[in-house]
Every structure is written in C-alpha cells, then in structure tokens.
C-alpha cells in the first residue's frame, strides 16, 4: 500500500475548507434570515450537517471538563468529532444548535461519566518500545532476591508449554535489578542452573538498565571463547557483545510490540517517542505503517552508533508514514553514561568517588563534528546528556550549529538533561533547545543523588522549575522500561517530587519542592509539548478543531484531586483518530 501521509494532511485542510464554506453559507442565511425574520424564522435554526458515519459529540457531565490544552488552557463542555478529526468544541447547547447528523437527525451526543475529565491523548517523549515489551514477558523487576528472580524464570517456563516441553528453546527476559537485592553480589549461571526446571536450558536475562546480561550454563557453552575475567555468566557493558542473541523474528517483534501497545493504550498514551531505534525495529514499524496496521503513533529517533559510519546523508528522514502514525526524522546519540552507574560526565569529581568525573561516551570533537552534519542533513538531533559537563559540551555544539539558523525548524533536544549549570539552564532557554526530562527518575534517584553529588550540586539535578523559569522548552517522558510506562506516574512525580507512598529524603513536601511543576505545566508536558518536540503540533497535542481526534477520558480530575489520590486515576477510554482503542465511552 502507498504511504498515506500526504492524503492525511490534505484531509485536514479539506475539513477546514468544508467548515469555512459552511460558515459562508451560514452568513448568507443569516442575512436572509434578518430580512425575512418574521416569516422565515426557521432558517435561523438551520444547522451544519455532518455526514460522516463516525461523527459524534462527546460531552463532560459536570460542566466544562474537557481540557483543550490550547494556548489559553481553555476548558469546554463538548467536542465534536468528525471521522478522525476534531470538528468543533463548545457548550452542549451551542453544539446542538450548530450541528446535525445528516440533515434531519440530531448528532449523537455521548456523555462522559460524572467526575471524569477529558484530556488530549498523552504522549511519552522518551521510551523504548520493543524493550518495554521484552521487560514484561517475565516479571524480573519484581524479584527482591536472586532466588525470587530465578523463581519467576521457572514460573514463566512452566506456564508456557512450548518452552516447557522444549529444553533447547531460548528463554529471554529483561528487568532484573541487583541494586535492590540483599545478596550484595552479581548473579551467575549457577544461580539459574541450580533450579531443576531451568537446569540445562539456554537463558539470557538483561538487567533493568540494559547495562548487564546474566546467562545460564547452556548459553555460556553455546558462546565463547571468553577472556579470563568474564566467566561465570555475567557480562557487563561491552562484554555483553560476547553473547550472541538470535535475531528477532517477525513473530517475536509482533509479540513484544503488542505487549507495549496494550499497556500504552490502557495508560492513555496515543503516541510514543522511541528513544533509540535499531534499524530492524524501524523497518518493522515502517512495514506496519505501510500496511496501515500501526495501532499507536510512533516518533522514532534512529540510533547513531558513535563507533560506526555517519549515515545522515544516505538515509532520508521519514515523515508522516501510515496516515500520520509514524515519523522518524530524528537521530539519537549518547554523549555520556548514567548517574546511577557513575558514567554521567561531570565538571567536578563525584562526591562519593572523588577519583572520577564520569566519562564522555562521545569525545567533544566528535560531538562538534557530527551534530552540525546531522542538522544540515535535515535531522532533528536528540542527544542523551546526563552530567553537567556532557550537557555543557552538547550545548556548545548546539550553540555553534544554531547561530544564524531558524531554531524552530531544527528543534534539537537534550534527552534527560539531568544536571546543568545555572548558565546552561539559561542557555537552553535562550537557544530554544528542548529539555526532554523524565519525572519518574527524580523519585527513584532522589534516594542516593545527594550522596553522589554533594549538597550544593544536587540542587541543580532535575531542576525542572529552574529550566521552565529560564524559558526552556520541556517535554516529559518515562524512559520505559527503566521506569513504568504510565504517564500519570510521571505527572504525579513532576508535581509532587514524592515517592508513591508520599515520602522523600527531604520530607513530605517533596524533594526540593521549589522545583515542582504545576499541574498545568505537567499536562502540557505530556500533550502539546511532546507534539512540538516531534514537529507534530499542527495535528496533535491539543483538542483544537482541525487536529486529530486523539483524547483520553480519565476517571477523575487530575487537575484538582488531592495529590495522594492522583495515582488512583483510571483510564476510562483512549481514543485515537476518533475511535476508542481502549475502553469505551459508548
Ligand atoms: C525446540 O526449539 C528449538 C530452538 O527454538 C527448535 O529449533 C526446535 O525445532 C524445537 N523442537 C521442537 C520439537 O519443537
Ligand atoms: C557499533 O559499531 C561497532 C563498530 O562497527 C560495532 O562493533 C558495535 O557492535 C556497534 N554497536 C551497536 C550497539 O550497534
Ligand atoms: Zn532511554
């Protein structure tokens, strides 16, 4: 099938033309009506007819509970949906006055349950789509000890006859977290092979942060030879390449993807920015988009391997494939490592390990060479930068590359933007760079961050309020599967800076509460801001007539409910292109 993106855009304009045509004819009618008011009064009640089968109005029950997330943060009572688009918004009486379905029939009006609210479809600005699916196959992250993790692998094998009955079938999982185990050691192959069900089977288990793999004896025997220091079944960072993983089949990819789609739609997400697409994953999503079977919007960042070749001039950015569902016009590169593992590049040494400042994964010369090239070749450049030094070096490169160009046509992003100097927070705002931040990381990292960075420097970590006050553009994400995929968990973390049980290392007001976002900022950070960060703000991100009808009904008002109730919010329905794809409002 041909790529239908262009058609999608044209339809958008057609809708507007239809509407303005109708407005012109209304004006004529009004003039006529004024002249013949006494006798032809019924003309005044003439309404616009919507003839698309999927036209309907959806209204809130207790007043104006639809958050448009337009420039004024308006709230209205009703939306009119025509096919895949928002046709109109307003009060119920106005809507009923303005619209009919066919000439005679009233437009169907659905009423959301009392207490619920409607917001634009939510977007995750930074997640790893297929990796999230992989992390859900075996619930490894729930294991509080090595034994519990091994038991979850055993339970998984026993639950699936295809695997249970075939001892040579590879068992793969993702998500174990040794930092929560009491054992205080890395796991090894014998931990797996001690279990009689697992014994002798090939098993590959990826750690939660993606930096280590843990394998069984059979997998060890199938690979190798190994250098002396990497025996025992545990491979960290580059040593992971010593274990060969079979290429995923289409069936495997479909399996992983459907898990992510299921959880994403059930959480109110209608769009995900994939923060490092492998070529195979992009090809898979592209096939789905072209078949017209992509069930969620994807904004892809193609991974740039700093040890590989430059490809920005040999591959074309992909814009608007699959009727607006798939875009891949950005590149993702990694400037440094992570704070938890001490890999984030800092100006000053780590407070808890003064022998190191962390490491740049890409040297500054390479950053300065590659960023302008990608920008010139038409790619949005999204750089993983965690430490203040990494962020500073990337901002230097952005600043040079952006001088004299129209920044909104390029919109470069700092992925994570965790620790910045005061001067760099100002610079992010001044340059128009987007800070793509993950609020759930705040409430994970707050427990160890001060020890690692010291009492002064830590104030600049996850300083969301300072970024916004410096006029930085922000956008919110989860980094799933490193964190959960639920966007409301990010909303809660951004506005409270408290763990789920209401605590923080700095007391019940939150961890550096002066850095909290407002609810309105957090809502924008999950809707219109990700749309801007993915060049889709003209069709997505707010419920403005002419845009795609992507919206979510939430069981309660997250904009006013007590903060300790926010995480009880349920998604009643998720609507994509005008149709419910999770739950129902009918
Ligand atoms: C068992 O699994 C292996 C590896 O996936 C496969 O090659 C083999 O055909 C399977 N055997 C049976 C009997 O299904
Ligand atoms: C990056 O490229 C190098 C050199 O071509 C290769 O050895 C390595 O496996 C690649 N890494 C990834 C994650 O693709
Ligand atoms: Zn990530």
Coordinates of C-alpha atoms and ligand atoms in Angstrom, one line a residue:
X1 CA 0.0 0.0 0.0
X2 CA 1.2 3.5 -0.7
X3 CA 2.2 5.8 2.2
X4 CA -0.9 7.8 3.0
X5 CA 0.7 10.6 4.9
X6 CA 0.1 13.2 2.3
X7 CA -3.6 12.2 2.0
X8 CA -3.8 12.6 5.7
X9 CA -2.6 16.2 5.6
X10 CA -4.9 17.1 2.7
X11 CA -7.9 15.8 4.5
X12 CA -7.1 18.1 7.3
X13 CA -7.3 21.1 5.0
X14 CA -10.4 19.8 3.3
X15 CA -12.1 19.7 6.7
X16 CA -11.3 23.3 7.3
X17 CA -12.4 24.3 3.8
X18 CA -15.7 22.5 4.3
X19 CA -16.2 24.3 7.6
X20 CA -15.3 27.7 6.2
X21 CA -17.6 27.1 3.2
X22 CA -20.3 26.2 5.6
X23 CA -19.7 29.4 7.5
X24 CA -20.0 31.5 4.4
X25 CA -23.3 29.9 3.6
X26 CA -24.4 30.5 7.2
X27 CA -23.7 34.2 6.8
X28 CA -25.8 34.3 3.7
X29 CA -28.5 32.6 5.6
X30 CA -28.2 35.0 8.4
X31 CA -28.6 38.0 6.1
X32 CA -31.6 36.4 4.5
X33 CA -33.0 35.5 7.9
X34 CA -32.6 39.0 9.1
X35 CA -34.6 40.3 6.2
X36 CA -37.3 37.7 6.5
X37 CA -37.2 37.3 10.2
X38 CA -40.9 37.3 10.9
X39 CA -41.9 34.7 8.4
X40 CA -38.8 32.7 7.8
X41 CA -37.7 32.3 11.3
X42 CA -36.9 28.6 10.9
X43 CA -34.0 29.5 8.6
X44 CA -32.2 30.7 11.7
X45 CA -32.3 27.3 13.1
X46 CA -30.6 25.8 10.0
X47 CA -27.6 23.8 11.2
X48 CA -24.5 22.3 9.7
X49 CA -24.9 18.7 8.7
X50 CA -22.2 16.2 9.4
X51 CA -22.5 13.2 7.1
X52 CA -19.5 11.1 8.1
X53 CA -20.7 7.9 9.8
X54 CA -18.3 8.4 12.7
X55 CA -19.5 11.9 13.7
X56 CA -20.4 12.4 17.2
X57 CA -20.2 14.8 20.1
X58 CA -18.7 13.9 23.4
X59 CA -19.5 16.0 26.4
X60 CA -18.5 16.1 30.0
X61 CA -21.3 15.8 32.6
X62 CA -20.3 18.3 35.3
X63 CA -19.6 21.5 33.4
X64 CA -16.5 22.2 31.3
X65 CA -14.4 19.2 32.0
X66 CA -12.6 18.9 28.6
X67 CA -9.1 20.3 28.8
X68 CA -8.2 21.5 25.3
X69 CA -4.6 22.3 26.2
X70 CA -4.7 25.2 23.7
X71 CA -2.7 28.4 24.3
X72 CA -5.2 29.7 26.9
X73 CA -5.6 26.2 28.6
X74 CA -9.3 26.5 27.8
X75 CA -11.9 24.1 29.2
X76 CA -15.1 23.3 27.3
X77 CA -18.2 21.1 27.8
X78 CA -18.2 19.3 24.4
X79 CA -16.1 18.1 21.5
X80 CA -17.5 17.4 18.0
X81 CA -15.6 14.6 16.3
X82 CA -15.9 14.1 12.5
X83 CA -14.1 11.0 11.3
X84 CA -10.5 11.2 12.6
X85 CA -10.6 14.9 13.4
X86 CA -11.9 17.4 16.0
X87 CA -14.5 19.4 14.1
X88 CA -15.7 21.8 16.8
X89 CA -15.6 22.5 20.6
X90 CA -18.1 24.4 22.8
X91 CA -21.0 24.1 25.2
X92 CA -23.7 21.5 24.6
X93 CA -26.4 24.0 23.7
X94 CA -24.2 25.6 21.1
X95 CA -23.0 22.3 19.7
X96 CA -26.6 21.1 19.4
X97 CA -27.5 24.3 17.7
X98 CA -24.7 24.2 15.3
X99 CA -24.6 20.5 14.2
X100 CA -26.9 17.8 12.9
X101 CA -26.0 14.4 11.7
X102 CA -27.4 14.2 8.1
X103 CA -29.9 16.9 7.6
X104 CA -32.6 15.9 10.0
X105 CA -31.1 13.6 12.6
X106 CA -29.5 15.1 15.7
X107 CA -25.8 14.5 16.1
X108 CA -25.2 11.6 18.5
X109 CA -24.1 13.0 21.9
X110 CA -22.2 10.8 24.3
X111 CA -21.8 11.9 27.9
X112 CA -18.7 11.0 29.9
X113 CA -19.4 9.8 33.4
X114 CA -19.8 12.4 36.2
X115 CA -16.4 13.2 37.7
X116 CA -14.4 12.2 34.7
X117 CA -12.3 14.6 32.6
X118 CA -11.1 14.6 29.0
X119 CA -7.6 15.5 28.0
X120 CA -5.7 15.2 24.7
X121 CA -4.1 11.8 24.0
X122 CA -1.0 11.6 26.1
X123 CA 2.5 11.2 24.7
X124 CA 5.6 9.7 26.1
X125 CA 8.6 11.7 24.8
X126 CA 11.2 9.1 25.7
X127 CA 10.6 5.4 25.9
X128 CA 12.0 2.2 24.3
X129 CA 9.1 0.4 22.7
X130 CA 10.2 -3.1 22.0
X131 CA 12.5 -3.2 25.0
X132 CA 9.5 -2.4 27.2
X133 CA 7.6 -5.3 25.7
X134 CA 10.6 -7.6 26.4
X135 CA 10.6 -6.4 30.0
X136 CA 7.1 -7.5 30.5
X137 CA 7.5 -11.1 29.5
X138 CA 9.0 -12.3 32.7
X139 CA 8.4 -10.0 35.8
X140 CA 12.1 -10.0 36.7
X141 CA 11.9 -6.5 38.2
X142 CA 9.7 -7.8 41.0
X143 CA 12.4 -10.1 42.2
X144 CA 13.6 -8.8 45.6
X145 CA 16.3 -11.5 45.8
X146 CA 18.3 -13.6 43.3
X147 CA 16.1 -16.6 44.3
X148 CA 12.9 -14.7 43.6
X149 CA 14.2 -13.8 40.1
X150 CA 15.1 -17.4 39.4
X151 CA 11.7 -18.5 40.6
X152 CA 10.0 -16.0 38.2
X153 CA 12.0 -17.5 35.3
X154 CA 11.0 -21.0 36.4
X155 CA 7.3 -20.0 36.7
X156 CA 7.4 -18.5 33.2
X157 CA 8.9 -21.7 31.7
X158 CA 6.3 -23.8 33.4
X159 CA 3.5 -21.6 32.3
X160 CA 4.3 -21.9 28.6
X161 CA 4.1 -25.5 27.2
X162 CA 6.0 -24.5 24.0
X163 CA 9.0 -23.7 26.2
X164 CA 8.5 -26.2 28.9
X165 CA 8.4 -29.1 26.5
X166 CA 11.5 -28.0 24.5
X167 CA 14.7 -27.7 26.5
X168 CA 16.6 -26.1 23.7
X169 CA 14.2 -23.1 23.3
X170 CA 15.9 -19.9 24.4
X171 CA 14.3 -18.1 27.4
X172 CA 14.8 -14.3 27.3
X173 CA 13.9 -11.7 29.9
X174 CA 14.6 -8.1 30.8
X175 CA 14.5 -6.1 34.0
X176 CA 16.4 -7.6 37.0
X177 CA 17.8 -5.0 39.4
X178 CA 20.7 -6.2 41.5
X179 CA 20.7 -2.9 43.5
X180 CA 17.6 -4.0 45.4
X181 CA 18.9 -7.5 46.3
X182 CA 20.2 -8.2 49.8
X183 CA 22.8 -10.6 48.4
X184 CA 25.2 -7.7 47.5
X185 CA 26.7 -9.6 44.6
X186 CA 26.2 -10.1 40.9
X187 CA 24.2 -13.2 39.9
X188 CA 25.8 -16.1 38.0
X189 CA 25.0 -19.0 35.8
X190 CA 24.9 -21.4 38.7
X191 CA 22.1 -19.4 40.3
X192 CA 20.0 -20.3 37.3
X193 CA 21.2 -23.9 36.8
X194 CA 20.6 -24.8 40.5
X195 CA 16.8 -24.8 39.6
X196 CA 15.8 -28.2 38.2
X197 CA 13.3 -26.7 35.7
X198 CA 15.8 -24.2 34.4
X199 CA 18.8 -26.5 34.5
X200 CA 20.3 -27.1 31.1
X201 CA 18.2 -24.5 29.3
X202 CA 19.6 -21.5 27.4
X203 CA 18.6 -18.4 29.3
X204 CA 19.6 -14.7 28.7
X205 CA 18.4 -12.1 31.2
X206 CA 19.0 -8.4 30.6
X207 CA 19.4 -6.0 33.6
X208 CA 16.9 -3.2 34.1
X209 CA 19.3 -0.5 33.0
X210 CA 20.4 -2.5 29.9
X211 CA 24.0 -2.5 31.1
X212 CA 24.4 -6.2 32.0
X213 CA 23.3 -9.6 31.0
X214 CA 23.1 -12.8 33.1
X215 CA 23.0 -16.1 31.3
X216 CA 22.7 -19.8 32.1
X217 CA 25.4 -22.6 31.7
X218 CA 23.8 -23.7 28.4
X219 CA 24.1 -20.2 27.0
X220 CA 27.7 -19.9 28.2
X221 CA 28.5 -23.2 26.5
X222 CA 26.8 -22.1 23.2
X223 CA 29.0 -19.0 23.1
X224 CA 32.7 -18.2 23.8
X225 CA 35.6 -18.5 23.9
X226 CA 35.8 -15.8 26.7
X227 CA 38.6 -13.7 28.0
X228 CA 39.5 -14.8 31.6
X229 CA 37.8 -12.1 33.5
X230 CA 34.3 -12.7 32.1
X231 CA 33.4 -16.1 33.3
X232 CA 30.5 -17.1 35.5
X233 CA 27.5 -16.0 33.5
X234 CA 27.5 -12.2 34.0
X235 CA 28.5 -9.8 31.3
X236 CA 28.7 -6.0 31.8
X237 CA 28.7 -3.2 29.2
X238 CA 30.8 -4.0 26.2
X239 CA 31.3 -7.6 27.4
X240 CA 27.6 -8.2 26.5
X241 CA 28.7 -8.4 22.9
X242 CA 30.3 -11.8 23.8
X243 CA 26.9 -13.4 24.0
X244 CA 25.2 -13.9 20.7
X245 CA 21.4 -13.2 20.7
X246 CA 19.4 -14.7 17.9
X247 CA 17.8 -12.1 15.6
X248 CA 14.2 -11.4 16.5
X249 CA 11.7 -12.9 14.0
X250 CA 8.6 -11.0 12.9
X251 CA 6.6 -13.1 15.3
X252 CA 8.9 -12.1 18.2
X253 CA 8.7 -8.4 17.2
X254 CA 4.9 -8.6 17.0
X255 CA 4.8 -10.2 20.4
X256 CA 6.9 -7.6 22.0
X257 CA 5.1 -4.7 20.3
X258 CA 1.7 -5.9 21.2
X259 CA 2.6 -6.0 24.8
X260 CA 3.7 -2.4 24.7
X261 CA 0.7 -1.2 22.7
X262 CA -1.6 -3.0 25.1
X263 CA -0.1 -1.3 28.2
X264 CA 0.4 2.1 26.5
X265 CA -3.2 2.4 25.2
X266 CA -4.5 1.2 28.6
X267 CA -2.5 4.1 30.2
X268 CA -3.9 6.8 27.9
X269 CA -0.9 7.0 25.6
X270 CA -1.6 7.7 22.0
X271 CA 1.9 8.4 21.0
X272 CA 5.4 7.3 22.0
X273 CA 8.8 8.7 21.0
X274 CA 11.1 5.8 20.7
X275 CA 14.4 7.0 22.1
X276 CA 16.8 4.8 20.1
X277 CA 15.5 2.7 17.3
X278 CA 17.6 -0.1 15.9
X279 CA 17.4 -0.4 12.1
X280 CA 15.4 -3.7 12.5
X281 CA 12.9 -2.0 14.8
X282 CA 12.4 0.9 12.4
X283 CA 11.9 -1.5 9.5
X284 CA 9.3 -3.4 11.5
X285 CA 7.4 -0.2 12.4
X286 CA 7.6 1.0 8.8
X287 CA 6.1 -2.2 7.5
X288 CA 3.3 -1.9 9.9
X289 CA 2.7 1.8 9.0
X290 CA 2.6 1.0 5.3
X291 CA 0.2 -1.9 5.9
X292 CA -2.0 0.5 7.8
X293 CA -1.8 -1.6 11.0
X294 CA 0.2 0.7 13.3
X295 CA -2.1 0.9 16.4
X296 CA -0.3 3.8 18.1
X297 CA 1.7 6.8 16.9
X298 CA 5.4 6.5 16.9
X299 CA 8.0 9.2 16.7
X300 CA 11.3 7.5 16.1
X301 CA 14.9 8.5 16.9
X302 CA 17.3 6.5 14.9
X303 CA 20.3 5.4 17.0
X304 CA 23.7 6.7 15.9
X305 CA 26.5 4.4 16.8
X306 CA 29.5 6.5 17.6
X307 CA 31.8 3.7 16.5
X308 CA 30.0 3.3 13.2
X309 CA 29.7 5.3 10.0
X310 CA 27.9 8.6 9.5
X311 CA 24.6 7.9 7.8
X312 CA 22.8 11.2 7.9
X313 CA 23.3 11.9 4.2
X314 CA 22.5 8.4 3.0
X315 CA 19.1 7.8 4.7
X316 CA 16.2 10.1 4.3
X317 CA 14.1 11.3 7.3
X318 CA 10.7 9.5 7.3
X319 CA 7.8 11.9 7.7
X320 CA 4.2 11.1 8.0
X321 CA 4.1 7.4 7.0
X322 CA 1.0 5.3 7.7
X323 CA -1.6 8.2 7.6
X324 CA 0.3 10.2 10.2
X325 CA 1.1 7.4 12.6
X326 CA 4.9 7.1 12.0
X327 CA 7.6 9.7 11.8
X328 CA 11.3 9.1 12.0
X329 CA 13.2 12.3 11.5
X330 CA 15.5 12.5 14.4
X331 CA 18.8 10.9 15.4
X332 CA 19.7 9.8 18.9
X333 CA 23.2 9.8 20.1
X334 CA 24.8 9.3 23.6
X335 CA 27.1 12.0 25.0
X336 CA 27.8 10.3 28.3
X337 CA 26.6 7.4 30.6
X338 CA 24.3 7.3 33.6
X339 CA 24.3 8.8 37.0
X340 CA 23.5 5.6 38.8
X341 CA 26.5 3.8 37.4
X342 CA 28.8 6.7 37.8
X343 CA 29.0 7.2 34.0
X344 CA 27.5 10.7 33.8
X345 CA 30.2 13.2 32.8
X346 CA 30.6 15.9 35.5
X347 CA 32.7 19.0 35.7
X348 CA 33.8 18.2 39.3
X349 CA 34.5 14.7 40.6
X350 CA 31.8 12.5 42.1
X351 CA 31.3 13.4 45.8
X352 CA 31.1 9.7 46.8
X353 CA 34.0 8.7 44.5
X354 CA 36.5 11.6 44.0
X355 CA 38.7 9.5 41.7
X356 CA 36.3 10.0 38.8
X357 CA 34.3 12.7 36.9
X358 CA 32.4 10.1 34.9
X359 CA 33.0 9.6 31.1
X360 CA 32.1 11.1 27.8
X361 CA 30.9 8.3 25.6
X362 CA 31.5 10.6 22.5
X363 CA 34.5 12.8 22.6
X364 CA 33.8 16.6 22.3
X365 CA 35.5 16.7 18.9
X366 CA 33.2 14.1 17.5
X367 CA 30.1 15.8 19.0
X368 CA 31.2 19.0 17.4
X369 CA 31.6 17.3 14.1
X370 CA 28.5 15.1 14.0
X371 CA 25.8 17.4 15.4
X372 CA 26.1 20.1 12.7
X373 CA 26.2 17.5 9.9
X374 CA 23.0 15.8 11.1
X375 CA 21.3 19.2 11.4
X376 CA 22.4 20.2 7.9
X377 CA 21.1 16.9 6.5
X378 CA 17.7 17.6 7.9
X379 CA 17.7 15.5 11.1
X380 CA 16.4 16.6 14.5
X381 CA 19.4 15.9 16.8
X382 CA 18.5 14.4 20.2
X383 CA 21.4 13.8 22.5
X384 CA 21.5 11.7 25.6
X385 CA 23.2 14.1 28.1
X386 CA 23.1 13.5 31.9
X387 CA 26.1 15.1 33.6
X388 CA 26.6 18.9 33.7
X389 CA 29.8 18.5 31.6
X390 CA 28.0 16.4 28.9
X391 CA 25.2 18.9 28.8
X392 CA 27.6 21.8 28.5
X393 CA 29.6 20.2 25.7
X394 CA 26.4 19.4 23.7
X395 CA 25.0 22.9 24.3
X396 CA 28.3 24.3 22.9
X397 CA 27.8 22.3 19.8
X398 CA 24.2 23.2 19.5
X399 CA 25.0 26.9 20.0
X400 CA 27.6 26.9 17.2
X401 CA 25.4 24.9 14.9
X402 CA 22.3 27.1 15.6
X403 CA 23.9 30.5 15.1
X404 CA 22.1 32.3 12.3
X405 CA 19.5 29.5 11.6
X406 CA 15.8 29.2 12.4
X407 CA 15.8 27.1 15.5
X408 CA 12.1 26.0 15.3
X409 CA 12.9 24.2 12.0
X410 CA 15.6 22.2 13.8
X411 CA 14.3 21.8 17.5
X412 CA 17.3 20.0 18.9
X413 CA 16.7 18.1 22.1
X414 CA 18.7 17.2 25.2
X415 CA 17.5 13.7 26.3
X416 CA 17.4 13.6 30.1
X417 CA 19.1 17.0 30.7
X418 CA 19.5 15.9 34.3
X419 CA 22.3 18.1 35.7
X420 CA 23.0 21.5 34.2
X421 CA 25.0 24.5 35.4
X422 CA 23.0 27.7 36.1
X423 CA 24.4 29.2 33.0
X424 CA 23.5 26.2 30.9
X425 CA 19.9 26.3 32.1
X426 CA 19.7 29.9 30.8
X427 CA 21.4 28.8 27.6
X428 CA 18.8 26.0 27.0
X429 CA 16.1 28.7 27.2
X430 CA 17.9 31.2 25.1
X431 CA 18.8 28.7 22.3
X432 CA 15.3 27.2 22.1
X433 CA 16.7 23.7 22.8
X434 CA 14.2 21.2 24.2
X435 CA 14.9 19.6 27.5
X436 CA 13.3 16.1 27.3
X437 CA 13.0 15.1 31.0
X438 CA 11.7 12.1 32.9
X439 CA 10.0 13.0 36.2
X440 CA 9.8 9.4 37.5
X441 CA 13.6 9.3 37.5
X442 CA 13.5 12.1 40.1
X443 CA 11.7 10.0 42.7
X444 CA 14.0 7.0 42.0
X445 CA 17.3 8.9 42.1
X446 CA 16.4 11.2 45.0
X447 CA 17.4 8.5 47.5
X448 CA 21.1 8.4 46.5
X449 CA 21.7 11.6 44.5
X450 CA 22.8 13.9 47.3
X451 CA 25.4 11.4 48.5
X452 CA 26.7 11.1 44.9
X453 CA 26.7 14.8 44.0
X454 CA 27.0 16.7 47.3
X455 CA 24.6 19.1 49.0
X456 CA 25.1 22.1 46.6
X457 CA 25.5 20.5 43.2
X458 CA 22.4 18.2 43.8
X459 CA 20.2 21.3 43.8
X460 CA 20.8 21.6 40.0
X461 CA 19.7 17.9 39.4
X462 CA 16.3 17.6 37.8
X463 CA 15.8 21.3 38.3
X464 CA 12.6 21.4 36.2
X465 CA 11.3 24.7 37.7
X466 CA 14.6 26.4 37.0
X467 CA 14.5 25.2 33.4
X468 CA 11.0 26.5 32.9
X469 CA 11.7 29.8 34.6
X470 CA 14.6 30.2 32.2
X471 CA 12.1 29.8 29.4
X472 CA 13.4 26.4 28.4
X473 CA 11.0 24.3 26.4
X474 CA 10.5 21.0 28.2
X475 CA 8.8 17.7 27.3
X476 CA 8.1 14.8 29.6
X477 CA 8.7 11.0 29.2
X478 CA 9.2 7.8 31.2
X479 CA 12.3 6.1 29.8
X480 CA 10.3 2.8 30.0
X481 CA 11.3 0.1 30.6
X482 CA 13.8 1.7 33.0
X483 CA 10.6 3.1 34.7
X484 CA 6.9 2.1 34.2
X485 CA 5.0 3.4 31.2
X486 CA 2.1 5.1 33.0
X487 CA 2.2 8.8 32.1
X488 CA 0.2 9.7 35.2
X489 CA 3.1 8.3 37.4
X490 CA 5.2 11.0 35.6
X491 CA 2.5 13.6 36.2
X492 CA 2.4 12.7 39.9
X493 CA 6.2 12.8 40.2
X494 CA 6.6 16.1 38.4
X495 CA 4.1 17.9 40.6
X496 CA 5.0 16.3 44.0
X497 CA 8.6 15.1 43.8
X498 CA 7.4 12.5 46.3
X499 CA 7.7 8.7 46.1
X500 CA 4.4 6.8 45.6
X501 CA 3.9 6.4 49.3
X502 CA 4.2 10.2 49.8
X503 CA 7.8 10.4 51.2
X504 CA 11.1 11.9 50.1
X505 CA 14.6 12.1 51.7
X506 CA 13.8 15.8 52.3
X507 CA 10.4 15.3 53.9
X508 CA 6.7 15.2 53.0
X509 CA 6.8 18.4 50.9
X510 CA 8.8 16.7 48.3
X511 CA 12.4 16.5 47.2
X512 CA 13.4 20.2 46.6
X513 CA 9.8 21.2 46.3
X514 CA 10.7 24.5 44.8
X515 CA 11.5 22.6 41.6
X516 CA 7.9 21.1 41.2
X517 CA 6.0 21.7 38.0
X518 CA 2.4 22.9 38.2
X519 CA -0.3 20.5 37.1
X520 CA -0.9 22.7 34.0
X521 CA 2.7 22.5 33.0
X522 CA 2.8 18.8 33.6
X523 CA -0.3 18.2 31.5
X524 CA 1.2 20.3 28.7
X525 CA 4.4 18.4 29.1
X526 CA 2.5 15.1 28.2
X527 CA 0.5 16.5 25.4
X528 CA 1.3 19.7 23.4
X529 CA 5.0 19.8 24.4
X530 CA 5.7 16.3 23.0
X531 CA 3.8 17.3 19.9
X532 CA 6.1 20.3 19.5
X533 CA 9.2 18.2 20.3
X534 CA 8.2 15.8 17.4
X535 CA 7.1 18.5 14.9
X536 CA 3.5 17.4 15.1
X537 CA 1.9 20.3 17.0
X538 CA -0.2 21.3 13.9
X539 CA -2.1 18.0 14.1
X540 CA -1.6 16.6 17.6
X541 CA -1.3 17.6 21.3
X542 CA -4.4 19.7 21.8
X543 CA -8.1 19.4 21.2
X544 CA -8.3 22.3 18.7
X545 CA -10.6 22.0 15.7
X546 CA -8.8 20.6 12.7
X547 CA -6.4 18.4 14.8
X548 CA -6.6 14.7 15.1
X549 CA -9.2 13.4 17.5
X550 CA -6.8 11.7 20.0
X551 CA -8.1 12.1 23.5
X552 CA -8.4 10.3 26.8
X553 CA -11.2 10.1 29.4
X554 CA -9.8 9.9 32.9
X555 CA -11.9 8.7 35.8
X556 CA -11.2 11.7 38.0
X557 CA -10.0 15.3 37.7
X558 CA -6.2 15.1 37.9
X559 CA -6.1 18.8 37.8
X560 CA -7.8 19.3 41.1
X561 CA -8.0 16.0 43.1
X562 CA -5.7 15.7 46.2
X563 CA -2.2 14.7 45.1
X564 CA -2.3 11.5 47.1
X565 CA -5.3 10.4 45.0
X566 CA -3.7 11.0 41.6
X567 CA -2.3 7.5 41.2
X568 CA -5.8 6.1 41.7
X569 CA -6.9 7.6 38.4
X570 CA -8.1 5.1 35.9
X571 CA -8.2 5.5 32.1
X572 CA -11.8 5.1 31.1
X573 CA -11.2 5.3 27.3
X574 CA -8.3 6.1 25.0
X575 CA -9.4 7.4 21.6
X576 CA -7.1 7.5 18.6
X577 CA -8.2 9.2 15.3
X578 CA -11.7 9.5 16.7
X579 CA -12.2 5.8 17.6
X580 CA -11.8 4.2 21.0
X581 CA -8.8 1.9 21.1
X582 CA -9.0 1.1 24.8
X583 CA -12.1 1.2 27.0
X584 CA -15.3 2.8 25.8
X585 CA -17.5 5.9 26.2
X586 CA -20.5 4.4 24.4
Ligands
LIG1 C1 12.9 -26.7 20.1 O1 13.4 -25.4 20.0 C2 14.4 -25.2 19.1 C3 15.0 -23.8 19.2 O2 14.0 -22.8 19.1 C4 13.9 -25.5 17.6 O3 15.0 -25.4 16.7 C5 13.4 -26.9 17.6 O4 12.8 -27.2 16.4 C6 12.3 -27.1 18.7 N1 11.9 -28.5 18.8 C7 10.6 -28.9 18.7 C8 10.4 -30.3 18.8 O5 9.7 -28.1 18.6
LIG2 C1 28.6 -0.1 16.9 O1 29.6 -0.2 15.8 C2 30.7 -1.0 16.2 C3 31.7 -0.9 15.0 O2 31.0 -1.1 13.8 C4 30.2 -2.5 16.4 O3 31.2 -3.3 16.7 C5 29.2 -2.4 17.5 O4 28.6 -3.7 17.7 C6 28.0 -1.4 17.3 N1 27.2 -1.3 18.4 C7 25.9 -1.3 18.4 C8 25.2 -1.2 19.7 O5 25.2 -1.4 17.4
LIG3 ZN1 16.2 5.9 27.4

